[in-house]
Tab-separated table of C-alpha atoms and ligand atoms in Angstrom:
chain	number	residue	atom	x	y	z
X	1	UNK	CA	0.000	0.000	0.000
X	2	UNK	CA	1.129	3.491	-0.823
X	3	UNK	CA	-0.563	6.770	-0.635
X	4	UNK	CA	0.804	9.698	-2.350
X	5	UNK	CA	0.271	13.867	-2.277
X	6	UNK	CA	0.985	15.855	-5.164
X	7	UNK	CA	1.642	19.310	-4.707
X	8	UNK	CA	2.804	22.204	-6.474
X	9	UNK	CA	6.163	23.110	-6.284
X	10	UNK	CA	5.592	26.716	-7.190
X	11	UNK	CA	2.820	29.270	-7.621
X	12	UNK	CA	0.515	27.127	-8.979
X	13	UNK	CA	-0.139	26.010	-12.669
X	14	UNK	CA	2.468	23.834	-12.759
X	15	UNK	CA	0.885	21.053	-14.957
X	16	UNK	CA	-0.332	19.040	-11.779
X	17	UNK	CA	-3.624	18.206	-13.968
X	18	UNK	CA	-1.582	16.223	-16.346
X	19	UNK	CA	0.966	14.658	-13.498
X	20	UNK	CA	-2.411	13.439	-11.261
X	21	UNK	CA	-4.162	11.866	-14.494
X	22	UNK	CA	-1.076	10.023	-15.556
X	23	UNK	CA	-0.656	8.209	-11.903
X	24	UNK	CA	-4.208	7.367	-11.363
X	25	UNK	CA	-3.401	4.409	-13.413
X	26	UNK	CA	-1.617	3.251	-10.200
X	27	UNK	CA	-3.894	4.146	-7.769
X	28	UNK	CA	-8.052	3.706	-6.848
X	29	UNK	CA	-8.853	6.780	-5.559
X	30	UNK	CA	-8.349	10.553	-6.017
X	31	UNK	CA	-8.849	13.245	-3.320
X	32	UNK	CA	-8.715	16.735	-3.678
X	33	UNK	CA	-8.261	18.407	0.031
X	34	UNK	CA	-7.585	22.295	-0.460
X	35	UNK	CA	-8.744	25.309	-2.453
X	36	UNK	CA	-11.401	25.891	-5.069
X	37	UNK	CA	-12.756	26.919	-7.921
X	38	UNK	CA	-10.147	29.346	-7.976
X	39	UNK	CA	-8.004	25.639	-9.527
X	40	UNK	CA	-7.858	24.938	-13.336
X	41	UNK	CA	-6.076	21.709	-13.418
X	42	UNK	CA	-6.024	20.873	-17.513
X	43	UNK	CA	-5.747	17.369	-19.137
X	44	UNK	CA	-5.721	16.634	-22.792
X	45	UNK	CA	-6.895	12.982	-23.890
X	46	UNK	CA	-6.663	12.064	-27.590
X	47	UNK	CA	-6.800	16.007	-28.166
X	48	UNK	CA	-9.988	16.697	-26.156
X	49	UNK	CA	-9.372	19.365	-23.974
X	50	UNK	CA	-10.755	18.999	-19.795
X	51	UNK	CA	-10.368	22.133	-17.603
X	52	UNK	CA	-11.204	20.818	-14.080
X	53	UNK	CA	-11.923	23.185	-11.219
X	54	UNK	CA	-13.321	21.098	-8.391
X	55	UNK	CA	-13.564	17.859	-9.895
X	56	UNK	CA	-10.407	15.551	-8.749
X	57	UNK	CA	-8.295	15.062	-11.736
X	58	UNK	CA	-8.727	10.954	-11.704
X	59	UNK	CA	-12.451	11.234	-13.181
X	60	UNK	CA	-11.223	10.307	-16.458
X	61	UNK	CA	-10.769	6.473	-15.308
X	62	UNK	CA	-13.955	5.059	-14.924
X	63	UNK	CA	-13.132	2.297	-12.794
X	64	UNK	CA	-11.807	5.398	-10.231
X	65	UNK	CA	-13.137	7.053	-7.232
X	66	UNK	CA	-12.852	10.444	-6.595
X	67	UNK	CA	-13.250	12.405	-3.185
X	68	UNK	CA	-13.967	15.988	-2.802
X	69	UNK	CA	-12.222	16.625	0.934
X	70	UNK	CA	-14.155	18.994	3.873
X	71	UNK	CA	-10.852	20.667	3.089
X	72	UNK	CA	-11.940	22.463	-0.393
X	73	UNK	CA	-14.411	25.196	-1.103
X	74	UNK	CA	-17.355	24.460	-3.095
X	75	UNK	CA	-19.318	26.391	-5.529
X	76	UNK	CA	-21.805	24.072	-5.918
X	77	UNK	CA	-23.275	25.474	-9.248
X	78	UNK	CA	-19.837	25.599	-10.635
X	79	UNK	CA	-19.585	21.590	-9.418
X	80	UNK	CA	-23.214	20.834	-10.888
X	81	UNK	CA	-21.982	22.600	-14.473
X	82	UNK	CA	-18.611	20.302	-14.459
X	83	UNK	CA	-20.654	17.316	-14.007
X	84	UNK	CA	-23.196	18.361	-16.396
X	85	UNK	CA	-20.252	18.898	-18.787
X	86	UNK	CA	-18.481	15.436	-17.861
X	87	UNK	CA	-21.423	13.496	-18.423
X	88	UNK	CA	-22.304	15.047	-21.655
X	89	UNK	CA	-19.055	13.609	-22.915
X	90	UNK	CA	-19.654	10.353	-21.791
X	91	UNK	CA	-17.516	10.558	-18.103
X	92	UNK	CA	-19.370	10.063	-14.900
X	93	UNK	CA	-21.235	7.478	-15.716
X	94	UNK	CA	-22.042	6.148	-12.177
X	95	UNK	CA	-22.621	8.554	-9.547
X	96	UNK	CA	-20.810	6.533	-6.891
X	97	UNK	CA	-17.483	7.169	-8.824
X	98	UNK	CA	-17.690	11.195	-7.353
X	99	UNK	CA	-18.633	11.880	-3.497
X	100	UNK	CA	-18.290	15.028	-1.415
X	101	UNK	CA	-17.450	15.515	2.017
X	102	UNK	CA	-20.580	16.433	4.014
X	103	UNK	CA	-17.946	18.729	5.813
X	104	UNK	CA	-17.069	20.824	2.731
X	105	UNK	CA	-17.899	24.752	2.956
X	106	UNK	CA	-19.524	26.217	0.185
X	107	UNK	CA	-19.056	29.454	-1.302
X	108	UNK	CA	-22.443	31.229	-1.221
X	109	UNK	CA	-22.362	34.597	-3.665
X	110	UNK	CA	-22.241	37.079	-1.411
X	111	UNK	CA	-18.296	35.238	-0.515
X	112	UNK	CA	-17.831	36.182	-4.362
X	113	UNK	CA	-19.295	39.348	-4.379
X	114	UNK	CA	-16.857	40.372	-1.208
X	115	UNK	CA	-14.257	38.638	-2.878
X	116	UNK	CA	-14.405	41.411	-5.919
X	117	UNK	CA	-15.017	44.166	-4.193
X	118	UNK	CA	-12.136	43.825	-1.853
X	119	UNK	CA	-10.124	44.022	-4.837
X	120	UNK	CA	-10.665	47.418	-5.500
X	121	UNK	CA	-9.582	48.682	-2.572
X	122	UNK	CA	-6.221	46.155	-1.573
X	123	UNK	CA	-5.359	44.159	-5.176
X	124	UNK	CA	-3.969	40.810	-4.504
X	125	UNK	CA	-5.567	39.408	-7.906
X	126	UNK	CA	-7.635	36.779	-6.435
X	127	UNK	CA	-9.672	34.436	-8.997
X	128	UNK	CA	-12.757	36.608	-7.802
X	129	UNK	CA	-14.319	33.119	-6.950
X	130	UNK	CA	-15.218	34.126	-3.384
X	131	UNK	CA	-12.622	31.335	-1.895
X	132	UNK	CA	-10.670	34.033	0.741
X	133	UNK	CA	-14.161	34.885	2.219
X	134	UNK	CA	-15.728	31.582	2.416
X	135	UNK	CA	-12.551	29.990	4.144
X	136	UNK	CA	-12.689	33.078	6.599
X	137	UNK	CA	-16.251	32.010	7.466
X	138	UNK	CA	-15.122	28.627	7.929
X	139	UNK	CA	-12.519	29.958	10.635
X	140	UNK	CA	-15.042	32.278	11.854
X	141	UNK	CA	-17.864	29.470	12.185
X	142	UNK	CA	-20.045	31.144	10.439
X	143	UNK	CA	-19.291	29.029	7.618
X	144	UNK	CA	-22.246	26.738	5.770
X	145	UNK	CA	-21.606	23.379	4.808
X	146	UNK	CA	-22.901	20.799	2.410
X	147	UNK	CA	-24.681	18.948	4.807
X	148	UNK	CA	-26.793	22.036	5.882
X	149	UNK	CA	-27.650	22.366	2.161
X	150	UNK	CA	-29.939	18.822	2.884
X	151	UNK	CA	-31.553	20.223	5.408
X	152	UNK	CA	-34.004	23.042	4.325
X	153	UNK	CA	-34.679	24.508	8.387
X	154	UNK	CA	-30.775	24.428	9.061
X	155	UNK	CA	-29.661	25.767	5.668
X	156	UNK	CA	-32.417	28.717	5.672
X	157	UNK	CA	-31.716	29.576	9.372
X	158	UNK	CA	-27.706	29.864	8.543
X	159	UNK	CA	-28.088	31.782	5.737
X	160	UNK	CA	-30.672	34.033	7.508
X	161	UNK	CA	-28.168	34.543	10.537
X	162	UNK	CA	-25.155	35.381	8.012
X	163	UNK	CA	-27.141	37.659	5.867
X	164	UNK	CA	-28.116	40.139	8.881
X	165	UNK	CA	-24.398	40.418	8.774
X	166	UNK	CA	-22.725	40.242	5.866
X	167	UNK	CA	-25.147	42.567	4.168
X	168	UNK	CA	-24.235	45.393	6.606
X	169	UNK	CA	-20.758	44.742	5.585
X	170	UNK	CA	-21.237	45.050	1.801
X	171	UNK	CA	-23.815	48.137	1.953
X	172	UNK	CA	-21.945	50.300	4.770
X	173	UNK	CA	-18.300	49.039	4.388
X	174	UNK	CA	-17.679	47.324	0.489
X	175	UNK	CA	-20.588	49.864	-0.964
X	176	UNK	CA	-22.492	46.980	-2.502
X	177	UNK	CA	-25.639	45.985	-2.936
X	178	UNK	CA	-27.041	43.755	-0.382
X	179	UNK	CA	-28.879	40.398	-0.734
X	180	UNK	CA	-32.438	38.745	0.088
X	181	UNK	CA	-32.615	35.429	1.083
X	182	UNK	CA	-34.851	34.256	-1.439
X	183	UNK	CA	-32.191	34.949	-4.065
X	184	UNK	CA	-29.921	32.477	-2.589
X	185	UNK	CA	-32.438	30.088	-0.800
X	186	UNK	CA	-34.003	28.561	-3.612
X	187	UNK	CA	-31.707	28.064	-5.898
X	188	UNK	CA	-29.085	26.077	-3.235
X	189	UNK	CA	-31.592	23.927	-1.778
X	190	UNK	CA	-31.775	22.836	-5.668
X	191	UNK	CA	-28.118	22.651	-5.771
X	192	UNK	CA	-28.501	20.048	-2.937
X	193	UNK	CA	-31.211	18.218	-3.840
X	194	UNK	CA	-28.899	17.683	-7.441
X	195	UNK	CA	-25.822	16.849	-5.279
X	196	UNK	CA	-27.178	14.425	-2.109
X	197	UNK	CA	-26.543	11.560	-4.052
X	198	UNK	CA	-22.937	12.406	-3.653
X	199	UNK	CA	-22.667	13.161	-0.523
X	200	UNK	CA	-20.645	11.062	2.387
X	201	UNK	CA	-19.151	11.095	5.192
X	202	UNK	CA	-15.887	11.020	3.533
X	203	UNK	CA	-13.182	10.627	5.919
X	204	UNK	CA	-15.075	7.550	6.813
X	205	UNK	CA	-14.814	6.147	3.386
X	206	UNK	CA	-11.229	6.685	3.077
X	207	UNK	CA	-10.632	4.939	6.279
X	208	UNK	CA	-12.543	1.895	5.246
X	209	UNK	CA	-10.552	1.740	1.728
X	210	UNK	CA	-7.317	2.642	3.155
X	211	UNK	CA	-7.814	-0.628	5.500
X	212	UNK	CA	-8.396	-2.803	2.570
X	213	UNK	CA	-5.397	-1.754	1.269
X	214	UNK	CA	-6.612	0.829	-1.766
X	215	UNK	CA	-3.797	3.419	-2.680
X	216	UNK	CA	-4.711	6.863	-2.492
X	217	UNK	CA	-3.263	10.063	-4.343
X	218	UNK	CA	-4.427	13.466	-2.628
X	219	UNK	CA	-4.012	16.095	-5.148
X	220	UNK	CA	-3.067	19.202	-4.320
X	221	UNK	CA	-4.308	22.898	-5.808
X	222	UNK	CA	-2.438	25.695	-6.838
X	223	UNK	CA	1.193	25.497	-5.055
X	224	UNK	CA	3.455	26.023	-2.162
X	225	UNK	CA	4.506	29.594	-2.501
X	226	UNK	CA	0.289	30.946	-2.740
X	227	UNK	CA	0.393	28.833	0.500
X	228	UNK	CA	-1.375	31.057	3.527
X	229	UNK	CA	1.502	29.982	6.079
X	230	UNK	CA	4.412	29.285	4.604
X	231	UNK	CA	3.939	31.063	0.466
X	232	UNK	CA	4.689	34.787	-0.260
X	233	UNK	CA	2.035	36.445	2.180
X	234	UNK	CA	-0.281	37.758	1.577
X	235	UNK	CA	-0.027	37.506	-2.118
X	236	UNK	CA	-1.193	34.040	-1.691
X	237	UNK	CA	-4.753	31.813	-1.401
X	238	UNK	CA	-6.852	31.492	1.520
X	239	UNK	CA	-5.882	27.363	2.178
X	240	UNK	CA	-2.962	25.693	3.164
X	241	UNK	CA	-1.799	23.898	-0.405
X	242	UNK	CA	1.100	22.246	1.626
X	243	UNK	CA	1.386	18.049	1.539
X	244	UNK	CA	0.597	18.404	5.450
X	245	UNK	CA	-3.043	19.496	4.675
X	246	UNK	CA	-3.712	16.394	3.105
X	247	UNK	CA	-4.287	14.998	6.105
X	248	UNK	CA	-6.610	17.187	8.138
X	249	UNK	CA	-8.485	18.982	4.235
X	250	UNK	CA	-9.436	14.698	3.774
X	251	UNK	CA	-10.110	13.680	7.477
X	252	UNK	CA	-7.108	11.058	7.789
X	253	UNK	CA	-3.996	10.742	9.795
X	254	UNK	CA	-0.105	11.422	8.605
X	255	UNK	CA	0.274	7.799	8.794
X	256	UNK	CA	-1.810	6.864	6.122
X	257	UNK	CA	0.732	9.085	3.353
X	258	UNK	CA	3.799	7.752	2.654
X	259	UNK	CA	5.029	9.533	-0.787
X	260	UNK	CA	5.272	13.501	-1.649
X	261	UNK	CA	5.572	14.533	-4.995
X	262	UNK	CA	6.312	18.008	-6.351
X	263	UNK	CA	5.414	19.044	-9.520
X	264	UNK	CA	7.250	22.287	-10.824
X	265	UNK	CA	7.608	23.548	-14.653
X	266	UNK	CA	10.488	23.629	-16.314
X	267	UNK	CA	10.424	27.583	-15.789
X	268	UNK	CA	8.287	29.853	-13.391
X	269	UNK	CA	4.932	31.113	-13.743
X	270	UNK	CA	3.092	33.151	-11.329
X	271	UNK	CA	-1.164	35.222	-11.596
X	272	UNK	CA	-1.863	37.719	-9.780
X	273	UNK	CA	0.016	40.361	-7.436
X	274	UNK	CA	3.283	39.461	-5.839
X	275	UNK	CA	7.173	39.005	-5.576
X	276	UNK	CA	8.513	36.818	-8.137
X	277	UNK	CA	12.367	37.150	-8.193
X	278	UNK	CA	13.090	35.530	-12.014
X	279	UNK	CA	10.147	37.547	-13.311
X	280	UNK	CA	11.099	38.121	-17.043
X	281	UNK	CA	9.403	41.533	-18.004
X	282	UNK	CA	10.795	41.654	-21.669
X	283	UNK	CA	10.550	39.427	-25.185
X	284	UNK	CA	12.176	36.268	-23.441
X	285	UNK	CA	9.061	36.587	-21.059
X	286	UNK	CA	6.982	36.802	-23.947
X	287	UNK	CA	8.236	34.082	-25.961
X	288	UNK	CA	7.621	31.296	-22.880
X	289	UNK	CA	4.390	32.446	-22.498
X	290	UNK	CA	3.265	32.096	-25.967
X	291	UNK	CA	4.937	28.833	-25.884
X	292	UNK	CA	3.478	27.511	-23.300
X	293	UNK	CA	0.276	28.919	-23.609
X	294	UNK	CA	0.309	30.456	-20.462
X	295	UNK	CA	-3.156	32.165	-19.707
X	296	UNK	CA	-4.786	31.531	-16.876
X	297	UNK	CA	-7.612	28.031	-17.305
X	298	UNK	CA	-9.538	29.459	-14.629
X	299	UNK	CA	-9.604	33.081	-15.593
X	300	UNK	CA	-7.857	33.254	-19.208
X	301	UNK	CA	-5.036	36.305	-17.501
X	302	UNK	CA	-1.424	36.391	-18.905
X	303	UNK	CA	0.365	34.524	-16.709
X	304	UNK	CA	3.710	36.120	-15.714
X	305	UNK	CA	6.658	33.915	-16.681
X	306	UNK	CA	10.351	33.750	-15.486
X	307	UNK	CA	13.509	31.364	-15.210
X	308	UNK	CA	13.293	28.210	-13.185
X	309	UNK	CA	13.866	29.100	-9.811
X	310	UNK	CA	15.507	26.795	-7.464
X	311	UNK	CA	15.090	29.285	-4.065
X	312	UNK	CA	12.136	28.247	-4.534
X	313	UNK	CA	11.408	24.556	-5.662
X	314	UNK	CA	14.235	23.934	-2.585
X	315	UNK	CA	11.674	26.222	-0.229
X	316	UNK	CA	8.809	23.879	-1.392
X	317	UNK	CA	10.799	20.442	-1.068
X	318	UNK	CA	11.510	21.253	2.797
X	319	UNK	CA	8.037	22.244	3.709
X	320	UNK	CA	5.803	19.512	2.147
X	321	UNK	CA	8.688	16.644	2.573
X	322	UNK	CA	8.811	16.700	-1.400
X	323	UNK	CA	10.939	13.125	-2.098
X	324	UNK	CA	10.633	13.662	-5.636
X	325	UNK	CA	9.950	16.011	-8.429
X	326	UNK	CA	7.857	15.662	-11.809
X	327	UNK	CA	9.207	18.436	-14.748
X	328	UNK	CA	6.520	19.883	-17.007
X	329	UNK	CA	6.589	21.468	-19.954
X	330	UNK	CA	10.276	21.154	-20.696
X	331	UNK	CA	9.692	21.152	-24.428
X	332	UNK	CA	8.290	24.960	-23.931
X	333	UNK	CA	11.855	25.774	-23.792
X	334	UNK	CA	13.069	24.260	-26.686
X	335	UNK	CA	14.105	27.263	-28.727
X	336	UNK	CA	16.046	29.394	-26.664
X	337	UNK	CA	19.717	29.812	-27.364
X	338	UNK	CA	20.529	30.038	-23.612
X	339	UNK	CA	18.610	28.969	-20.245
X	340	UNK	CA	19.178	29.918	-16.889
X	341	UNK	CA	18.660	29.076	-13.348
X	342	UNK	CA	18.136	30.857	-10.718
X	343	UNK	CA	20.286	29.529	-7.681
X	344	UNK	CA	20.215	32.531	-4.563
X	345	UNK	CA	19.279	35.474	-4.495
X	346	UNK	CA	21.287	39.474	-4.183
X	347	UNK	CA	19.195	40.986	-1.053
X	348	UNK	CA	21.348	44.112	-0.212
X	349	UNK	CA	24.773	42.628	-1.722
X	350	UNK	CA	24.325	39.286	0.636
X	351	UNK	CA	23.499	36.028	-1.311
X	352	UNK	CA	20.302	34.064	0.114
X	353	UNK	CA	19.549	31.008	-0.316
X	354	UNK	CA	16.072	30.596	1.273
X	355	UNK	CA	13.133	32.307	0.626
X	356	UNK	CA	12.977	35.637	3.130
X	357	UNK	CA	9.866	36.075	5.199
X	358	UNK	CA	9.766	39.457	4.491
X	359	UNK	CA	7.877	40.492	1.354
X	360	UNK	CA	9.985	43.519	1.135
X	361	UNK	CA	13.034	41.460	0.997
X	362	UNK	CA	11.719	39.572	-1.579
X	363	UNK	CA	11.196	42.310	-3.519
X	364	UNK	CA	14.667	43.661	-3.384
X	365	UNK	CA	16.111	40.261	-4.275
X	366	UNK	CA	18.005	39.955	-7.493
X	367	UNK	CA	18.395	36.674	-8.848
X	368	UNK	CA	21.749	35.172	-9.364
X	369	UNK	CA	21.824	33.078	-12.343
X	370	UNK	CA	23.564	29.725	-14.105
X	371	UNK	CA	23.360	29.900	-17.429
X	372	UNK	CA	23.333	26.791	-19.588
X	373	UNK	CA	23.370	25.957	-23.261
X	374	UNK	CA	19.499	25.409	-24.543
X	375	UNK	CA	19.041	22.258	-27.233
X	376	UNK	CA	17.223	23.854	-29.821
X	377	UNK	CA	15.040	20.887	-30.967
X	378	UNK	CA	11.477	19.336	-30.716
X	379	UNK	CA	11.256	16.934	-27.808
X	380	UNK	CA	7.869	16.116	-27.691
X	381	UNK	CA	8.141	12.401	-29.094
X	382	UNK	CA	10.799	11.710	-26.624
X	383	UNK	CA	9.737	9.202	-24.531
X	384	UNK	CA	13.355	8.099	-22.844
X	385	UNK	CA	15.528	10.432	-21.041
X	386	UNK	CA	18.849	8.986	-22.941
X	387	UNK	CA	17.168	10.100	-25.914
X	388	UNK	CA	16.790	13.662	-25.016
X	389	UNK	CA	19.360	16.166	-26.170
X	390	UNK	CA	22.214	16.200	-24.116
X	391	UNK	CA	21.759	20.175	-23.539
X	392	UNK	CA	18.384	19.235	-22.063
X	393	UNK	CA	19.949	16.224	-19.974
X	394	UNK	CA	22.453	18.305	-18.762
X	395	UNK	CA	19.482	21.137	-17.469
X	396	UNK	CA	17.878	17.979	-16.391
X	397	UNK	CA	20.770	16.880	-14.660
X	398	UNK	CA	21.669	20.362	-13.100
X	399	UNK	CA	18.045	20.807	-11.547
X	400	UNK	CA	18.841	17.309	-10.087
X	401	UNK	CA	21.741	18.316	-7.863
X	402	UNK	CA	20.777	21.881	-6.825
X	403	UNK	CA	17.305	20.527	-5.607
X	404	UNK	CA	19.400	17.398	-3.897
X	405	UNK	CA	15.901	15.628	-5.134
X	406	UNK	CA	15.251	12.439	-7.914
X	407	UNK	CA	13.030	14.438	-11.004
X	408	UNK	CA	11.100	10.895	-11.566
X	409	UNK	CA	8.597	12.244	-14.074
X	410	UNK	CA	9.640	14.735	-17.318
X	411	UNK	CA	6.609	16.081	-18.932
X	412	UNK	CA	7.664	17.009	-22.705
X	413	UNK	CA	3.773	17.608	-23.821
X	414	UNK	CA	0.180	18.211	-23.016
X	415	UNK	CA	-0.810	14.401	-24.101
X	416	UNK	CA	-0.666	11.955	-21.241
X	417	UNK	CA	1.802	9.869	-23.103
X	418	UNK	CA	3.812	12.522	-24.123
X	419	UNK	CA	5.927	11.859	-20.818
X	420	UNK	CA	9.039	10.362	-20.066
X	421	UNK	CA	8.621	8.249	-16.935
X	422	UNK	CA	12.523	7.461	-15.269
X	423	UNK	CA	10.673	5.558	-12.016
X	424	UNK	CA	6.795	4.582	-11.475
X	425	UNK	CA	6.815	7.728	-8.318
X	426	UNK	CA	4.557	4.879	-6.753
I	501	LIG	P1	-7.679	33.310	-4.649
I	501	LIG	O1	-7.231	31.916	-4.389
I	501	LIG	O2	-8.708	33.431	-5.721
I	501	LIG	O3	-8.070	34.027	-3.392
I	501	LIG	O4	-6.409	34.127	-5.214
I	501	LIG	C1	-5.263	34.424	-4.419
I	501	LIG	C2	-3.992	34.328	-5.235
I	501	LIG	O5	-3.756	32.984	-5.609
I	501	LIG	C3	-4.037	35.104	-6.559
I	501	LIG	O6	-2.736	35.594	-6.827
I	501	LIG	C4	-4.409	34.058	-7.584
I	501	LIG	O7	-3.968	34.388	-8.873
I	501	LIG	C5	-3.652	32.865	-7.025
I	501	LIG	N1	-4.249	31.582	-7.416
I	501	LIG	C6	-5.359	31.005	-6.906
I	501	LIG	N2	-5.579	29.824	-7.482
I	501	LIG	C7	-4.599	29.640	-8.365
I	501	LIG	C8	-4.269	28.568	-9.236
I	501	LIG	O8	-4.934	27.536	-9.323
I	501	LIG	N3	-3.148	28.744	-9.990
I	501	LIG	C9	-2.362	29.844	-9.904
I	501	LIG	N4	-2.633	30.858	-9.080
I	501	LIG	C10	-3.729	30.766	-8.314
């Protein structure tokens, strides 16, 4: 038996999508135990695009479970149109292959609606999905869950009692427009009649399966530097994406996990507001992101792109436990003359090697770059790291030793065999 967490090594977007479909082969179940909506974890099968925001990753086995955690925030019209969407293309087939925790909190609109206007006053660049003020609720105890959304007396009582006050928050303090109860009432007791039939008591199940000896893989959203504790606050998300939240966003013990994997690109990306020491502002910039497509799958924003950054894939290996690392998207870089990495950074003359706490810091750091030769040729049908070019080996090979961790997976395209596999990471 062997349960494995994959996180992101970075600030999210880092091809986990891809990673998480290609080891459910291995595995029985899926769990998602951390963030949102505010995910867009992409797979392409036999050229058909999926964008999934709340919908684990492993749905595209049939024979696979897959868990959404009390640890995530759930839109549930967002979940209802992804279903729709899933089954209209033949997925989802039995409803017993997708349950939710009766724990999860649900985003309710006037989260979103605080969520946007908050934005205009301090920008961080959230998604706008309302996932900062739903998990405040949830700390506040305020929050509503899915199981309230079965029961028509609880669920109309709670959103009574948060109405009185969130209201007086948007009209006097956001300058919004309020909201009635009837405009939310009806239209989520539907959502839960639509969802009960996947509803569970989730950590249960996982318990039971775990004891029969299923495997598990807890996938992780966005990535360790948007994470609340330990990521560049407070340009990060509401949740902890860390490895350790596995355990208490799916209701089992540390135990049960036995594997981390990290999942970083072959460069950097980053949304939103927020340090980002390799930050490429110029044509090189330009060129990965149109080369890697990278526009935001939840919200379609230029994504800003930099060098591969090792401060940080190191910062992310230490706090989730990371034992080894899946490369994405290294064919994006094949046509650049040179390629660097970033391996400390220049805060005030001084050389760092760890990511500073201080935002300002981070701000003021220069990076301090390797430079290597780039291999200038299409990779994507390489399926065996002796037959990559030996420029790309030797980036490969460089990554290796600064991050002291084994790079098991190399992604070289979006197709789920277009992936060099050096060890099964189960
Ligand atoms: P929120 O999670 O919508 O509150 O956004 C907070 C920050 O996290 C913003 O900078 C977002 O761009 C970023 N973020 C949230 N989810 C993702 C993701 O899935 N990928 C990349 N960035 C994300």
């Amino acid at each position: 038996m062997s349960n494995i967490v994959i996180v992101g090594a970075q600030w999210g977007d880092e091809g986990k999508g891809k990673i998480v479909d290609l080891l459910t082969q291995y595995v029985d179940i899926v769990v998602r135990f951390q963030g949102g909506n505010n995910a867009g974890h992409t797979i392409v099968l036999k050229g058909e695009k999926f964008i999934f925001h709340l919908i684990p990753s492993g749905i595209l086995y049939k024979d696979k479970k897959c868990i959404i955690g009390n640890g995530v925030v759930l839109d549930p019209g967002v979940l209802i149109e992804e279903i729709t969407e899933l089954k209209k293309k033949g997925y989802l087939k039995e409803d017993s292959q997708l349950m939710i925790s009766e724990g999860t909190h649900l985003i309710l609109p006037y989260h979103r609606r605080i969520d946007t206007a908050r934005e205009k006053i301090f920008k961080i660049g959230t998604t706008g999905r309302g996932i900062g003020p739903a998990y405040e609720d949830k700390m506040a105890r305020c929050g509503v869950r899915v199981i309230d959304l079965l029961d028509e007396g609880v669920f109309r009582r709670k959103l009574e009692e948060n109405l009185s006050q969130k209201n007086l928050y948007l009209v006097q303090v956001l300058k919004e427009r309020s909201f009635e109860v009837s405009e939310i009432l009806e239209e989520y007791l539907n959502f839960g009649k639509q969802l009960k039939k996947y509803v569970k008591d989730t950590s249960l199940v996982l318990y039971e399966e775990i004891k029969k000896g299923k495997q598990i893989l807890f996938e992780g959203a966005q990535g360790a530097l948007l994470d609340v504790d330990h990521g560049t606050y407070p340009y990060v998300t509401s949740s902890n994406t860390v490895a350790g939240n596995a355990c208490a966003g799916s209701g089992i013990g540390p135990t049960m996990i036995h594997s981390v994997m990290g999942v970083a690109k072959a460069y950097t990306t980053r949304v939103g507001e927020g340090p980002f020491p390799t930050e490429l502002r110029d044509r090189v910039g330009d060129k990965i992101r149109e080369r890697g497509g990278e526009f935001g799958s939840t919200t379609g924003r230029p994504r800003r792109c930099g060098w591969f950054d090792v401060v940080v894939v190191n910062h992310s290996i230490r706090i989730n436990g990371i034992g080894q690392v899946a490369i994405t998207k290294l064919d994006v870089l094949n046509d650049f003359e040179k390629i660097k990495i970033c391996v400390g950074y220049r805060i005030n003359g001084k050389v760092f090697h760890h990511v500073p706490s201080s935002i300002e810091m981070l701000n003021r750091s220069e990076p301090v770059y390797e430079e290597l030769s780039g291999w200038k040729t299409e990779i994507k049908g390489t399926r065996d790291f002796s037959d990559l070019p030996q420029n790309a080996q030797r980036y490969l090979q460089r990554i290796e030793e600064l991050i002291g961790t084994k790079i098991t997976v190399i992604s070289v395209g979006s197709e789920r065999n277009e992936t060099i596999v050096i060890r099964n990471p189960l």
